[in-house]
PDB file of C-alpha atoms in Angstrom:
ATOM      1  CA  MET A 234      10.029  -9.286  23.939  1.00 76.00           C
ATOM      2  CA  ASP A 235       6.129  -8.246  24.540  1.00 85.00           C
ATOM      3  CA  GLU A 236       7.090  -4.322  24.788  1.00 88.00           C
ATOM      4  CA  LEU A 237       8.683  -5.111  21.306  1.00 79.00           C
ATOM      5  CA  ARG A 238       5.686  -7.005  19.981  1.00 80.00           C
ATOM      6  CA  ALA A 239       2.849  -4.308  21.632  1.00 88.00           C
ATOM      7  CA  LEU A 240       4.981  -1.394  19.841  1.00 86.00           C
ATOM      8  CA  ILE A 241       5.550  -2.993  16.583  1.00 82.00           C
ATOM      9  CA  GLY A 242       1.723  -5.593  16.499  1.00 83.00           C
ATOM     10  CA  PRO A 243       1.421  -8.465  14.880  1.00 80.00           C
ATOM     11  CA  ASP A 244       2.718  -9.859  11.661  1.00 73.00           C
ATOM     12  CA  ASN A 245      -0.797 -10.868  10.630  1.00 78.00           C
ATOM     13  CA  GLY A 246      -1.587  -7.581   9.193  1.00 75.00           C
ATOM     14  CA  ASP A 247      -3.688  -6.818  11.973  1.00 80.00           C
ATOM     15  CA  ALA A 248      -1.104  -3.728  13.157  1.00 81.00           C
ATOM     16  CA  THR A 249      -2.448  -0.518  14.262  1.00 86.00           C
ATOM     17  CA  THR A 250      -1.783   2.892  12.832  1.00 86.00           C
ATOM     18  CA  ALA A 251       0.723   3.951  15.161  1.00 89.00           C
ATOM     19  CA  GLN A 252       2.287   0.450  15.316  1.00 87.00           C
ATOM     20  CA  LEU A 253       3.104   0.813  11.467  1.00 85.00           C
ATOM     21  CA  CYS A 254       4.387   4.026  11.860  1.00 87.00           C
ATOM     22  CA  VAL A 255       6.702   2.505  14.543  1.00 87.00           C
ATOM     23  CA  ARG A 256       7.430  -0.192  12.131  1.00 85.00           C
ATOM     24  CA  ALA A 257       8.647   2.553   9.440  1.00 85.00           C
ATOM     25  CA  ALA A 258      10.738   4.540  11.593  1.00 87.00           C
ATOM     26  CA  ILE A 259      12.618   1.454  12.478  1.00 85.00           C
ATOM     27  CA  ILE A 260      12.970   0.541   8.648  1.00 83.00           C
ATOM     28  CA  PHE A 261      13.647   3.866   8.023  1.00 83.00           C
ATOM     29  CA  LEU A 262      17.055   3.608  10.669  1.00 82.00           C
ATOM     30  CA  VAL A 263      17.796   0.160   9.586  1.00 80.00           C
ATOM     31  CA  GLY A 264      17.848   0.792   5.693  1.00 75.00           C
ATOM     32  CA  VAL A 265      20.087   3.308   6.046  1.00 79.00           C
ATOM     33  CA  ALA A 266      22.376   1.628   8.193  1.00 77.00           C
ATOM     34  CA  TYR A 267      22.461  -1.507   5.568  1.00 74.00           C
ATOM     35  CA  ILE A 268      22.913   0.753   2.697  1.00 70.00           C
ATOM     36  CA  ARG A 269      26.245   2.729   4.545  1.00 72.00           C
ATOM     37  CA  ILE A 270      26.949  -0.996   5.180  1.00 66.00           C
ATOM     38  CA  ALA A 271      26.787  -2.085   1.935  1.00 60.00           C
ATOM     39  CA  GLY A 272      28.831   0.799   0.520  1.00 63.00           C
ATOM     40  CA  ARG A 273      28.244   3.659  -2.219  1.00 58.00           C
ATOM     41  CA  ARG A 274      29.239   1.592  -5.075  1.00 53.00           C
ATOM     42  CA  THR A 275      25.852  -0.816  -4.304  1.00 56.00           C
ATOM     43  CA  PHE A 276      23.690   2.141  -5.401  1.00 61.00           C
ATOM     44  CA  SER A 277      25.824   4.517  -6.820  1.00 60.00           C
ATOM     45  CA  GLN A 278      23.628   7.743  -7.748  1.00 64.00           C
ATOM     46  CA  ALA A 279      21.583   7.749  -5.341  1.00 72.00           C
ATOM     47  CA  SER A 280      21.952   8.503  -1.460  1.00 71.00           C
ATOM     48  CA  PRO A 281      20.721   6.209   1.107  1.00 70.00           C
ATOM     49  CA  LEU A 282      18.158   8.476   2.210  1.00 72.00           C
ATOM     50  CA  ASP A 283      16.737   8.432  -0.785  1.00 78.00           C
ATOM     51  CA  ILE A 284      17.481   4.840  -1.809  1.00 80.00           C
ATOM     52  CA  VAL A 285      15.664   3.609   1.309  1.00 79.00           C
ATOM     53  CA  VAL A 286      12.950   5.750   0.515  1.00 81.00           C
ATOM     54  CA  ALA A 287      12.429   4.689  -2.600  1.00 83.00           C
ATOM     55  CA  LEU A 288      12.392   1.211  -1.431  1.00 87.00           C
ATOM     56  CA  ILE A 289      10.415   1.351   1.526  1.00 85.00           C
ATOM     57  CA  VAL A 290       7.769   3.940  -0.078  1.00 84.00           C
ATOM     58  CA  GLY A 291       7.297   1.453  -3.044  1.00 83.00           C
ATOM     59  CA  SER A 292       6.664  -1.414  -0.861  1.00 89.00           C
ATOM     60  CA  ASN A 293       4.619  -0.129   1.516  1.00 84.00           C
ATOM     61  CA  LEU A 294       2.254   1.060  -1.255  1.00 80.00           C
ATOM     62  CA  SER A 295       2.342  -2.206  -2.789  1.00 82.00           C
ATOM     63  CA  ARG A 296       1.162  -3.897   0.541  1.00 82.00           C
ATOM     64  CA  SER A 297      -1.672  -1.421   0.918  1.00 74.00           C
ATOM     65  CA  MET A 298      -3.013  -1.809  -2.817  1.00 63.00           C
ATOM     66  CA  THR A 299      -2.207  -5.304  -2.329  1.00 63.00           C
ATOM     67  CA  GLY A 300      -4.210  -5.891   0.658  1.00 62.00           C
ATOM     68  CA  LYS A 301      -1.257  -7.281   2.626  1.00 80.00           C
ATOM     69  CA  ALA A 302      -1.487  -4.106   5.023  1.00 80.00           C
ATOM     70  CA  PRO A 303      -4.222  -1.857   6.641  1.00 80.00           C
ATOM     71  CA  PHE A 304      -4.981   0.957   3.434  1.00 76.00           C
ATOM     72  CA  TRP A 305      -5.014   3.889   5.450  1.00 80.00           C
ATOM     73  CA  PRO A 306      -2.220   2.736   8.207  1.00 87.00           C
ATOM     74  CA  ALA A 307       0.194   1.793   5.491  1.00 84.00           C
ATOM     75  CA  LEU A 308      -0.254   4.795   3.858  1.00 80.00           C
ATOM     76  CA  ALA A 309      -0.038   6.838   7.321  1.00 87.00           C
ATOM     77  CA  ALA A 310       3.029   4.975   7.611  1.00 87.00           C
ATOM     78  CA  THR A 311       4.301   5.855   3.567  1.00 86.00           C
ATOM     79  CA  LEU A 312       3.548   9.737   4.430  1.00 87.00           C
ATOM     80  CA  LEU A 313       5.899   9.521   7.632  1.00 88.00           C
ATOM     81  CA  LEU A 314       8.893   8.043   5.804  1.00 83.00           C
ATOM     82  CA  VAL A 315       8.164  10.617   3.314  1.00 83.00           C
ATOM     83  CA  VAL A 316       8.584  13.350   6.016  1.00 85.00           C
ATOM     84  CA  LEU A 317      11.363  11.428   8.152  1.00 85.00           C
ATOM     85  CA  HIS A 318      13.145  11.764   4.128  1.00 81.00           C
ATOM     86  CA  ARG A 319      12.626  15.470   3.974  1.00 82.00           C
ATOM     87  CA  LEU A 320      13.670  16.229   8.128  1.00 86.00           C
ATOM     88  CA  PHE A 321      17.041  14.083   7.786  1.00 83.00           C
ATOM     89  CA  VAL A 322      17.487  15.941   4.216  1.00 80.00           C
ATOM     90  CA  MET A 323      16.997  19.119   5.945  1.00 86.00           C
ATOM     91  CA  LEU A 324      19.118  18.326   8.835  1.00 91.00           C
ATOM     92  CA  THR A 325      22.029  17.098   6.553  1.00 86.00           C
ATOM     93  CA  ILE A 326      22.292  20.369   5.087  1.00 87.00           C
ATOM     94  CA  ARG A 327      22.305  22.136   8.562  1.00 93.00           C
ATOM     95  CA  TRP A 328      24.580  19.382  10.019  1.00 92.00           C
ATOM     96  CA  ASN A 329      27.998  18.429   8.570  1.00 90.00           C
ATOM     97  CA  TRP A 330      28.364  15.652  11.154  1.00 91.00           C
ATOM     98  CA  LEU A 331      25.108  13.747   9.874  1.00 86.00           C
ATOM     99  CA  ALA A 332      25.466  14.917   6.079  1.00 83.00           C
ATOM    100  CA  ARG A 333      28.958  12.471   6.786  1.00 82.00           C
ATOM    101  CA  LEU A 334      27.039   9.755   8.613  1.00 82.00           C
ATOM    102  CA  MET A 335      23.984   9.498   5.911  1.00 78.00           C
ATOM    103  CA  LYS A 336      26.104   9.930   2.833  1.00 74.00           C
ATOM    104  CA  GLY A 337      29.834   9.639   3.009  1.00 77.00           C
ATOM    105  CA  GLN A 338      32.765  11.455   2.442  1.00 84.00           C
ATOM    106  CA  PRO A 339      34.805  11.698  -0.724  1.00 90.00           C
ATOM    107  CA  VAL A 340      37.510   9.611  -0.419  1.00 94.00           C
ATOM    108  CA  VAL A 341      41.010  10.069  -2.570  1.00 96.00           C
ATOM    109  CA  LEU A 342      41.781   7.027  -4.527  1.00 97.00           C
ATOM    110  CA  VAL A 343      44.727   8.740  -6.382  1.00 97.00           C
ATOM    111  CA  ARG A 344      47.140  11.353  -5.523  1.00 96.00           C
ATOM    112  CA  ASP A 345      49.688  12.752  -8.095  1.00 95.00           C
ATOM    113  CA  GLY A 346      49.571   9.581 -10.133  1.00 95.00           C
ATOM    114  CA  ALA A 347      50.074   7.503  -7.036  1.00 96.00           C
ATOM    115  CA  ARG A 348      47.367   4.981  -6.350  1.00 97.00           C
ATOM    116  CA  ASP A 349      45.734   4.716  -2.957  1.00 96.00           C
ATOM    117  CA  ARG A 350      45.506   0.833  -3.112  1.00 96.00           C
ATOM    118  CA  ARG A 351      44.168   0.713   0.413  1.00 96.00           C
ATOM    119  CA  ALA A 352      41.191   3.077  -0.159  1.00 95.00           C
ATOM    120  CA  MET A 353      40.754   1.479  -3.449  1.00 95.00           C
ATOM    121  CA  LEU A 354      40.201  -1.579  -1.520  1.00 95.00           C
ATOM    122  CA  PHE A 355      38.446  -0.382   1.439  1.00 92.00           C
ATOM    123  CA  HIS A 356      35.608   0.728  -0.869  1.00 90.00           C
ATOM    124  CA  GLY A 357      35.560  -2.253  -3.459  1.00 91.00           C
ATOM    125  CA  ILE A 358      37.414  -0.029  -6.281  1.00 93.00           C
ATOM    126  CA  GLY A 359      39.310  -2.300  -8.418  1.00 93.00           C
ATOM    127  CA  GLU A 360      41.699  -1.223 -11.191  1.00 95.00           C
ATOM    128  CA  ALA A 361      39.558  -1.781 -13.962  1.00 94.00           C
ATOM    129  CA  ASP A 362      36.884   0.326 -12.228  1.00 93.00           C
ATOM    130  CA  LEU A 363      39.746   3.490 -11.409  1.00 95.00           C
ATOM    131  CA  LEU A 364      40.729   3.096 -15.095  1.00 95.00           C
ATOM    132  CA  GLU A 365      36.705   3.261 -16.445  1.00 94.00           C
ATOM    133  CA  GLY A 366      36.427   6.499 -14.164  1.00 93.00           C
ATOM    134  CA  LEU A 367      39.585   7.741 -15.358  1.00 95.00           C
ATOM    135  CA  ARG A 368      38.293   6.954 -19.470  1.00 95.00           C
ATOM    136  CA  LEU A 369      35.176   8.781 -18.683  1.00 92.00           C
ATOM    137  CA  GLU A 370      37.000  11.936 -18.372  1.00 92.00           C
ATOM    138  CA  GLN A 371      39.359  11.047 -21.234  1.00 93.00           C
ATOM    139  CA  ILE A 372      42.350  10.466 -19.634  1.00 94.00           C
ATOM    140  CA  GLU A 373      44.902   6.896 -20.294  1.00 91.00           C
ATOM    141  CA  LYS A 374      47.104   6.589 -17.414  1.00 93.00           C
ATOM    142  CA  VAL A 375      47.238   6.753 -14.011  1.00 96.00           C
ATOM    143  CA  SER A 376      50.239   8.979 -14.220  1.00 95.00           C
ATOM    144  CA  GLN A 377      48.297  11.625 -15.497  1.00 95.00           C
ATOM    145  CA  VAL A 378      46.116  11.974 -12.700  1.00 96.00           C
ATOM    146  CA  HIS A 379      46.937  14.919 -10.133  1.00 96.00           C
ATOM    147  CA  ARG A 380      43.688  13.474  -7.995  1.00 97.00           C
ATOM    148  CA  ALA A 381      41.130  11.123  -8.599  1.00 96.00           C
ATOM    149  CA  THR A 382      38.190  10.938  -5.646  1.00 96.00           C
ATOM    150  CA  LEU A 383      35.220   8.510  -5.159  1.00 93.00           C
ATOM    151  CA  GLU A 384      32.475  10.861  -4.497  1.00 87.00           C
ATOM    152  CA  ASP A 385      29.052  10.904  -2.212  1.00 78.00           C
ATOM    153  CA  ASN A 386      27.217   9.490  -4.962  1.00 74.00           C
ATOM    154  CA  GLY A 387      29.688   6.800  -6.065  1.00 80.00           C
ATOM    155  CA  ARG A 388      31.502   8.056  -9.107  1.00 86.00           C
ATOM    156  CA  ILE A 389      34.866   9.203  -9.860  1.00 92.00           C
ATOM    157  CA  SER A 390      35.800  12.560 -10.351  1.00 94.00           C
ATOM    158  CA  VAL A 391      39.215  13.441 -11.816  1.00 95.00           C
ATOM    159  CA  VAL A 392      41.359  15.868 -11.840  1.00 95.00           C
ATOM    160  CA  PRO A 393      44.395  16.149 -14.520  1.00 94.00           C
ATOM    161  CA  ILE A 394      48.056  16.897 -14.085  1.00 91.00           C
ATOM    162  CA  PRO A 395      47.888  20.135 -15.485  1.00 86.00           C
ATOM    163  CA  GLY A 396      49.322  19.619 -19.343  1.00 74.00           C
ATOM    164  CA  GLU A 397      48.677  15.849 -19.134  1.00 65.00           C
ATOM    165  CA  LYS A 398      45.505  15.274 -20.008  1.00 60.00           C
ATOM    166  CA  GLY A 399      44.845  13.048 -23.299  1.00 57.00           C
TER     167      GLY A 399
END
């Protein structure tokens, strides 16, 4: 426990630049994990990476503004987060396995007019949510759907059965 305290510093605002950077890296990784656990519907359009950076950068900047954290070390830790975000974005472009881990994968909810209730339940998509996604594509009934997919960004994309739209 003493090693961890030395690594992350005290909680009284006296952490060093290096300790704030360690905290920032830990918060970044934990934040991505928490958002992945919460599910993609929680934040809909943004990726977990984007959400974590937005929340923590805002918080860090706020703390440095109000004097709750040392100014320059807090800015250094915030810069580290921004650089980590950029690095992870670049790495997810290069490695599909990392992209799947960070962003998730599309999930088929309807296949040839049949709901996949297990997928819907697992991802927190109720009947009303599915029907809303269909209505946004001007489709009235699930039986008119070739494929409806919960995308990485939380939206439901719909491919109608040919000649069945409307």
